[in-house]
Coordinates of C-alpha atoms in Angstrom, one line a residue:
M1 CA -38.0 154.9 40.4
L2 CA -38.0 151.5 41.7
I3 CA -37.4 150.0 44.7
S4 CA -36.6 146.7 45.7
H5 CA -37.8 144.8 49.0
S6 CA -37.1 142.0 50.6
H7 CA -39.1 139.1 50.7
R8 CA -39.6 138.1 54.4
Y9 CA -40.7 134.2 54.0
S10 CA -39.8 131.6 56.6
G11 CA -37.9 129.8 54.2
L12 CA -36.5 127.2 56.5
I13 CA -39.6 126.0 58.5
S14 CA -40.8 123.8 56.1
P15 CA -37.4 121.8 55.7
L16 CA -36.6 122.2 59.4
S17 CA -40.0 120.5 59.7
Y18 CA -39.6 117.7 57.5
M19 CA -36.0 116.7 59.0
V20 CA -37.5 117.0 62.7
D21 CA -40.4 114.7 62.0
L22 CA -38.5 112.4 60.1
L23 CA -35.7 111.9 63.0
I24 CA -39.0 111.5 64.9
I25 CA -40.4 108.7 63.3
N26 CA -37.2 106.8 62.6
I27 CA -36.3 107.2 66.3
C28 CA -39.4 105.9 67.6
A29 CA -39.3 102.7 64.9
Y30 CA -35.9 102.0 66.3
L31 CA -36.9 102.1 69.8
L32 CA -40.4 100.4 69.6
P33 CA -40.3 96.7 70.4
I34 CA -41.8 96.3 66.4
N35 CA -39.7 93.3 65.9
L36 CA -37.8 94.3 62.5
L37 CA -35.8 91.7 60.5
E38 CA -35.0 94.6 57.6
V39 CA -34.1 97.0 59.9
L40 CA -32.8 99.3 57.1
L41 CA -35.0 98.4 54.1
F42 CA -37.6 99.7 57.1
H43 CA -36.4 102.6 58.0
G44 CA -35.9 103.9 54.3
Y45 CA -39.4 102.5 53.4
I46 CA -41.2 104.7 56.3
S47 CA -39.0 108.1 55.7
L48 CA -40.1 107.7 51.5
A49 CA -43.6 106.8 52.3
W50 CA -43.8 110.2 54.6
I51 CA -42.2 112.6 52.2
S52 CA -44.2 111.4 49.4
I53 CA -47.7 111.3 51.8
A54 CA -46.5 115.1 53.0
I55 CA -46.1 116.1 49.9
A56 CA -49.4 114.9 47.9
T57 CA -51.3 116.3 51.4
K58 CA -49.3 119.4 51.2
F59 CA -48.8 118.7 55.2
Y60 CA -45.9 121.0 55.3
V61 CA -47.8 123.7 53.6
I62 CA -49.2 126.5 55.9
Y63 CA -49.1 130.4 55.4
R64 CA -49.3 133.0 58.3
Y65 CA -53.3 133.3 57.9
T66 CA -53.9 129.2 58.3
K67 CA -56.6 128.4 60.5
V68 CA -56.4 126.1 63.1
T69 CA -58.2 123.4 62.0
H70 CA -56.8 123.5 58.6
I71 CA -53.8 121.6 60.4
L72 CA -55.7 119.5 62.3
K73 CA -57.3 118.2 58.7
L74 CA -54.0 117.8 58.0
L75 CA -53.0 116.0 60.4
F76 CA -55.6 113.5 59.9
R77 CA -55.0 113.0 56.5
Q78 CA -51.6 112.7 56.7
F79 CA -51.2 109.7 59.4
F80 CA -54.8 108.1 57.9
F81 CA -52.4 107.7 54.8
Y82 CA -49.2 106.4 56.6
F83 CA -50.7 104.1 59.3
L84 CA -52.0 102.3 55.9
V85 CA -48.9 102.3 54.4
V86 CA -47.0 101.4 57.3
Y87 CA -49.3 98.5 57.9
A88 CA -48.1 97.6 54.1
F89 CA -45.0 96.7 54.9
I90 CA -45.9 93.7 56.6
G91 CA -47.2 92.2 53.7
F92 CA -45.7 93.5 51.1
F93 CA -42.3 92.4 51.8
K94 CA -43.7 89.5 53.6
Q95 CA -42.6 90.1 57.4
P96 CA -45.2 88.0 59.7
N97 CA -43.3 88.3 62.4
M98 CA -43.7 92.0 62.8
S99 CA -45.6 93.1 65.8
R100 CA -49.2 94.3 65.1
L101 CA -49.6 95.9 68.0
A102 CA -46.3 97.6 68.5
L103 CA -46.8 99.3 64.7
A104 CA -50.3 100.5 66.3
Q105 CA -48.1 101.7 69.3
Y106 CA -45.7 103.4 67.0
V107 CA -48.1 105.4 64.6
I108 CA -50.1 106.7 67.7
Y109 CA -47.3 107.6 69.6
I110 CA -46.3 109.7 66.4
F111 CA -48.8 111.0 65.9
I112 CA -48.9 112.7 69.1
A113 CA -45.6 114.0 69.1
I114 CA -45.9 115.4 65.6
S115 CA -49.0 117.0 66.4
T116 CA -47.6 118.7 69.6
L117 CA -44.7 119.9 67.8
K118 CA -46.8 121.3 64.5
F119 CA -49.3 122.9 66.7
L120 CA -46.6 124.4 69.4
S121 CA -44.3 125.6 66.4
Y122 CA -47.7 127.3 65.0
Y123 CA -48.4 129.0 68.2
L124 CA -44.9 130.4 68.9
L125 CA -44.6 131.7 65.4
M126 CA -48.4 133.9 65.6
K127 CA -46.6 134.6 69.1
Y128 CA -43.5 135.8 67.8
R129 CA -45.4 137.4 64.8
E130 CA -47.8 139.4 67.6
R131 CA -45.1 140.2 70.6
V132 CA -42.0 140.8 68.5
K133 CA -43.8 142.0 65.3
G134 CA -41.1 140.2 64.0
N135 CA -41.9 138.6 59.7
I136 CA -44.1 141.9 59.3
R137 CA -45.4 142.8 56.1
N138 CA -46.8 146.2 55.2
V139 CA -50.0 146.3 53.4
V140 CA -52.9 148.8 51.7
V141 CA -56.4 148.2 50.9
I142 CA -57.9 149.9 47.5
G143 CA -61.7 150.5 48.1
K144 CA -63.9 151.2 50.8
N145 CA -66.8 149.2 51.6
K146 CA -68.1 146.6 54.0
K147 CA -65.6 143.6 52.7
T148 CA -62.6 146.2 52.8
Q149 CA -63.3 147.1 56.1
Q150 CA -63.8 143.4 57.3
L151 CA -60.6 143.3 55.9
I152 CA -58.4 145.6 57.6
N153 CA -60.4 144.2 61.0
V154 CA -59.1 141.0 60.3
F155 CA -55.4 142.9 59.8
N156 CA -55.4 145.1 63.2
A157 CA -57.7 142.2 65.3
R158 CA -55.0 139.5 64.0
S159 CA -51.8 140.6 64.4
E160 CA -50.2 137.0 65.0
F161 CA -50.6 137.2 60.9
G162 CA -47.9 139.3 60.4
Y163 CA -50.0 142.1 58.4
H164 CA -49.7 145.5 59.2
F165 CA -52.1 147.8 57.7
V166 CA -50.7 151.2 56.7
K167 CA -53.2 153.3 54.2
Q168 CA -56.8 153.0 52.8
F169 CA -57.2 154.3 49.1
C170 CA -61.1 154.6 48.2
P171 CA -61.1 154.5 44.1
K172 CA -65.1 156.9 44.2
E173 CA -63.3 159.7 46.1
K174 CA -63.1 162.6 44.0
N175 CA -59.6 163.4 44.7
F176 CA -58.2 159.6 44.1
D177 CA -55.4 159.4 41.8
I178 CA -54.4 155.7 40.5
R179 CA -50.9 157.3 40.1
D180 CA -50.6 158.8 43.7
C181 CA -51.5 155.6 44.9
F182 CA -49.0 153.9 42.9
S183 CA -46.3 156.7 44.3
Y184 CA -47.2 155.6 47.7
I185 CA -47.0 152.0 47.5
V186 CA -43.2 152.6 46.5
Q187 CA -42.2 155.3 48.5
R188 CA -43.6 153.5 51.9
N189 CA -42.2 150.3 50.6
I190 CA -45.8 148.5 50.6
D191 CA -44.9 144.4 50.4
E192 CA -49.1 144.0 49.3
V193 CA -51.9 145.7 48.3
Y194 CA -55.4 144.5 48.4
C195 CA -57.6 145.7 45.5
S196 CA -61.8 145.8 46.0
V197 CA -62.9 144.4 42.5
S198 CA -66.2 146.1 42.6
E199 CA -64.6 149.4 43.0
L200 CA -62.2 149.3 40.0
N201 CA -62.9 149.0 36.4
N202 CA -61.5 146.8 33.8
N203 CA -58.5 149.8 33.1
E204 CA -57.6 150.5 37.1
I205 CA -57.1 146.7 37.7
S206 CA -55.1 145.9 34.3
Q207 CA -53.1 149.2 35.8
F208 CA -52.8 147.8 39.4
I209 CA -51.7 144.4 37.7
N210 CA -48.7 146.3 35.3
F211 CA -47.9 148.0 38.3
A212 CA -47.4 145.4 40.7
D213 CA -45.5 143.3 38.1
N214 CA -43.1 145.7 37.2
N215 CA -42.3 147.1 41.2
L216 CA -41.8 143.7 42.6
K217 CA -45.1 143.8 44.8
T218 CA -47.6 141.2 45.9
L219 CA -51.4 142.2 44.6
K220 CA -54.3 140.4 45.8
F221 CA -58.3 140.8 45.1
L222 CA -61.2 140.7 47.0
P223 CA -63.5 139.3 44.4
D224 CA -67.0 139.9 43.2
N225 CA -69.1 139.3 40.1
K226 CA -66.4 140.7 37.7
N227 CA -63.8 139.4 35.6
I228 CA -60.0 139.3 36.5
F229 CA -57.4 139.2 34.0
A230 CA -55.0 137.2 35.1
K231 CA -53.5 133.6 34.2
K232 CA -53.2 131.6 37.5
L233 CA -55.0 132.9 40.5
K234 CA -54.9 131.2 44.0
F235 CA -57.9 131.0 46.6
E236 CA -57.1 131.9 50.0
Y237 CA -58.9 132.8 53.2
Y238 CA -57.9 135.3 56.1
D239 CA -60.8 134.3 58.6
Y240 CA -63.8 133.7 56.3
L241 CA -62.9 136.2 53.8
P242 CA -62.1 135.0 50.4
I243 CA -58.7 136.6 48.8
L244 CA -57.1 136.0 45.5
S245 CA -53.6 136.0 44.9
L246 CA -52.7 137.5 41.8
R247 CA -49.6 135.0 41.0
D248 CA -48.8 131.8 42.4
I249 CA -44.9 131.2 42.7
P250 CA -43.4 127.7 42.6
L251 CA -40.1 128.9 43.9
H252 CA -42.0 130.9 46.8
N253 CA -43.1 127.7 48.7
P254 CA -40.3 127.2 51.3
I255 CA -39.7 123.3 50.2
N256 CA -39.6 124.3 46.4
A257 CA -36.5 126.6 47.7
F258 CA -35.4 124.0 49.4
I259 CA -35.1 121.6 46.9
K260 CA -33.4 123.9 44.8
R261 CA -31.0 125.3 46.8
S262 CA -29.6 122.0 47.7
F263 CA -29.5 121.3 44.2
D264 CA -27.5 124.5 43.3
V265 CA -25.2 123.9 46.5
L266 CA -24.8 120.0 45.4
F267 CA -23.9 120.6 41.6
S268 CA -21.8 124.4 42.4
I269 CA -19.8 122.0 44.9
F270 CA -19.2 119.5 41.9
I271 CA -18.2 122.1 39.2
I272 CA -16.0 123.8 41.4
F273 CA -13.8 121.0 42.8
G274 CA -14.4 118.6 40.0
I275 CA -13.3 120.9 37.1
L276 CA -12.6 124.7 37.7
I277 CA -10.1 123.7 40.8
W278 CA -7.8 122.2 37.5
L279 CA -9.2 124.4 34.8
G280 CA -9.0 127.8 36.3
P281 CA -5.0 127.7 36.8
I282 CA -4.9 126.7 32.8
L283 CA -7.5 129.7 31.6
A284 CA -4.9 132.3 34.4
I285 CA -2.2 131.5 32.4
L286 CA -3.9 131.9 29.3
I287 CA -5.9 135.0 30.0
S288 CA -2.4 136.5 31.1
L289 CA 0.1 136.1 28.2
E290 CA -2.2 137.0 25.8
S291 CA -3.4 140.4 27.7
R292 CA -3.0 142.4 31.0
G293 CA -5.5 142.5 33.7
P294 CA -7.4 140.3 36.6
I295 CA -7.9 136.8 35.3
F296 CA -11.8 137.5 36.5
F297 CA -14.3 140.2 35.0
V298 CA -16.2 141.6 37.4
Q299 CA -19.4 143.4 37.3
K300 CA -22.7 144.6 38.9
R301 CA -25.9 143.1 38.0
S302 CA -29.4 142.6 39.0
G303 CA -30.6 139.9 41.1
L304 CA -33.2 138.5 43.7
D305 CA -35.9 141.3 44.6
N306 CA -33.7 143.8 42.5
R307 CA -30.5 143.8 44.4
E308 CA -27.4 144.6 43.1
F309 CA -24.7 141.4 43.5
Q310 CA -21.0 141.0 42.0
C311 CA -21.4 138.7 38.6
F312 CA -18.2 136.7 37.8
K313 CA -16.6 136.0 34.8
F314 CA -13.6 134.5 33.5
R315 CA -12.2 138.2 31.9
S316 CA -12.9 137.6 27.5
M317 CA -11.5 141.0 26.4
A318 CA -8.4 143.3 27.1
M319 CA -9.2 145.9 29.3
N320 CA -11.7 148.9 28.4
P321 CA -13.4 151.5 29.4
N322 CA -16.8 149.8 28.0
A323 CA -16.9 146.7 29.9
D324 CA -19.4 147.9 32.0
K325 CA -21.7 150.0 29.7
M326 CA -21.6 147.8 26.3
Q327 CA -22.6 144.2 25.6
A328 CA -20.3 142.4 23.5
G329 CA -21.5 142.3 19.9
K330 CA -20.7 139.9 16.9
N331 CA -16.6 140.4 16.0
D332 CA -16.2 142.7 18.9
M333 CA -12.9 143.8 18.4
R334 CA -12.2 144.0 22.5
V335 CA -12.5 140.3 22.6
T336 CA -9.5 138.3 22.7
S337 CA -8.4 134.9 20.9
I338 CA -8.7 133.0 24.0
G339 CA -11.4 135.0 24.7
K340 CA -13.3 134.1 21.5
F341 CA -13.0 130.0 23.0
L342 CA -13.9 131.0 26.5
R343 CA -17.4 132.7 24.9
K344 CA -18.1 130.3 22.5
T345 CA -18.1 127.6 24.4
S346 CA -19.7 129.2 27.4
I347 CA -16.5 128.5 29.6
D348 CA -16.0 132.0 30.5
E349 CA -19.4 131.9 32.7
L350 CA -17.8 129.0 34.7
P351 CA -16.9 131.4 37.6
Q352 CA -20.7 131.8 38.3
F353 CA -20.8 129.1 40.0
Y354 CA -18.8 130.6 42.7
N355 CA -21.9 132.8 43.1
V356 CA -24.4 130.1 42.9
L357 CA -22.4 128.8 46.1
F358 CA -22.4 131.9 47.9
G359 CA -26.4 132.3 46.9
N360 CA -26.4 135.0 44.8
M361 CA -27.3 132.7 41.6
S362 CA -29.1 129.2 41.0
V363 CA -28.2 126.9 37.9
V364 CA -30.9 127.5 36.4
G365 CA -32.5 131.1 36.0
P366 CA -33.4 134.5 34.5
R367 CA -30.0 135.7 33.3
P368 CA -29.0 138.6 35.4
H369 CA -28.5 141.9 33.5
M370 CA -26.3 144.8 33.7
L371 CA -27.9 147.8 36.0
K372 CA -27.5 149.8 33.4
H373 CA -30.0 147.7 31.1
T374 CA -32.4 146.8 34.3
D375 CA -32.6 150.5 34.5
E376 CA -33.6 150.5 31.0
Y377 CA -35.5 147.8 30.1
A378 CA -37.8 148.7 33.1
S379 CA -38.8 151.2 32.0
K380 CA -40.1 150.6 28.7
V381 CA -40.6 146.7 28.6
D382 CA -43.9 145.5 30.1
K383 CA -43.5 142.7 33.3
Y384 CA -39.5 142.7 33.0
M385 CA -39.3 143.4 36.7
V386 CA -41.2 139.8 37.0
R387 CA -38.0 137.9 36.6
H388 CA -36.2 139.5 39.8
F389 CA -39.4 137.8 42.3
V390 CA -36.1 134.4 41.7
K391 CA -32.5 133.7 41.8
P392 CA -30.9 134.3 38.5
G393 CA -29.5 131.9 36.7
I394 CA -26.3 130.8 34.8
T395 CA -28.2 129.5 31.9
G396 CA -32.3 129.3 31.9
L397 CA -35.6 128.7 29.6
A398 CA -35.0 132.0 27.3
Q399 CA -31.2 130.8 26.8
V400 CA -32.1 127.2 25.3
R401 CA -34.6 129.2 23.7
G402 CA -32.4 130.7 21.2
Y403 CA -32.7 134.6 23.6
R404 CA -29.6 134.6 24.8
G405 CA -26.3 137.1 23.9
E406 CA -26.8 140.2 22.4
I407 CA -30.1 142.4 22.2
E408 CA -30.3 143.5 18.9
K409 CA -33.8 144.1 18.7
D410 CA -37.0 144.8 20.8
S411 CA -38.6 141.5 20.0
D412 CA -35.2 140.1 21.5
I413 CA -36.1 141.2 24.8
Q414 CA -39.8 141.1 25.0
N415 CA -39.4 137.2 24.0
R416 CA -36.5 136.5 26.3
I417 CA -39.6 138.0 29.4
K418 CA -42.0 135.5 28.4
F419 CA -40.0 132.7 28.7
D420 CA -38.4 133.8 31.9
I421 CA -42.2 134.9 33.1
F422 CA -43.8 131.2 32.0
Y423 CA -40.2 129.5 34.4
I424 CA -40.8 131.2 36.8
E425 CA -45.0 130.4 37.0
N426 CA -43.9 127.0 36.2
W427 CA -40.8 125.7 38.4
S428 CA -40.0 122.8 38.7
F429 CA -37.5 120.8 39.4
L430 CA -37.9 118.5 36.2
L431 CA -37.6 121.8 34.7
D432 CA -34.3 122.8 35.5
M433 CA -33.0 119.3 34.8
K434 CA -34.3 119.4 31.1
I435 CA -33.1 122.9 30.9
I436 CA -29.6 121.9 32.1
V437 CA -29.1 118.7 29.7
Q438 CA -30.6 120.6 26.7
T439 CA -28.0 123.4 28.0
V440 CA -24.9 121.0 28.0
L441 CA -25.9 119.9 24.1
T442 CA -25.7 123.5 22.7
V443 CA -22.7 124.0 24.1
F444 CA -21.1 120.6 22.3
Q445 CA -23.4 121.5 19.4
G446 CA -22.2 125.4 19.3
D447 CA -24.4 128.2 19.5
E448 CA -24.4 130.8 16.8
K449 CA -25.4 133.8 19.3
A450 CA -22.5 132.5 21.8
Y451 CA -20.0 135.5 20.6

């Protein structure tokens, strides 16, 4: 049985830090006597410069195990480049009247203010995890040696990291059974698994990788000389211990998640108030005239972390008892005349922008499957559950590459999963834009699988 777990990433911390810091640099620029002639230009310039440098230096990428020395390095790197860019404004926009002394004071003041806030927030988060025991992740350790004991000591001693050590498994023991280990991880709702590679053979490593992918668990390694067969590995330090993460998912970065969510909200509002507000009543009349029943078809689908949600569509079939059990096939007798048009043009999917606005879905992502299909494919399609690491989408990479609609053979779902995993591991805002454009073109050109 697959059990979902809830991500507890502090997704709002980085976006809030961006906004507070931008507020500080703009307020200080406004209050100090810098002798600005082009006020709006300067404020826009410093805001864009700050954001661009922060993205390049990864100024807001701070983890629960990040050390103070790393934060200091981020601060000095960020302000070194910011200082150069701010002073470049004088020559670039020909502002000889600007006060160089006031500009230097400005940089010093914001350095003090932002550094103080950054260390204060870091300290408060650490204390929150240590005393309130909030945002805690349950972990197990696979292996029993000097390195694993050091890691366990870190988990126990550094409670501010927010890890709760639950159990240690020793593969060298005679009664060790990897299946018992997997059962324990699922039943106890373990969030992260740490494996000592030196105590596992290649087959066991592969089993752990497959288990983590199929059960939405975070898998990390204590490295040694053995090869780890994974596509992407992320190198991190817990205190002074090197840790390898199996998969780095871009959308687990709070800034990326904030960018994607902001676009989802704006785009869904545009569609709802620009199209659905007048098209919805027209379709409601046409659907009601042809067949009795509700205007919307509401179905439970699998979403983020395998959580169920209610997915909305315009009803395209006559009322029937198999609507929740069977996918629509070619020349399906259940589909109404207006339903054929809705499905062919994908207009029946438009109500899912309400799902996007409510936060159940994204504009772009792996398509959500019926609960019945999730249970079926999770047990027979390798790495199927990886697609639930992100929100499902109205459209996705698999759909624009031709893998949409009815699943007729095993290769259909296997290829769909390959594209879904590629999207999850290689997400970018530009990739989302490309998929949206390709989706719009497909709607106008027509898709033979849209039925």
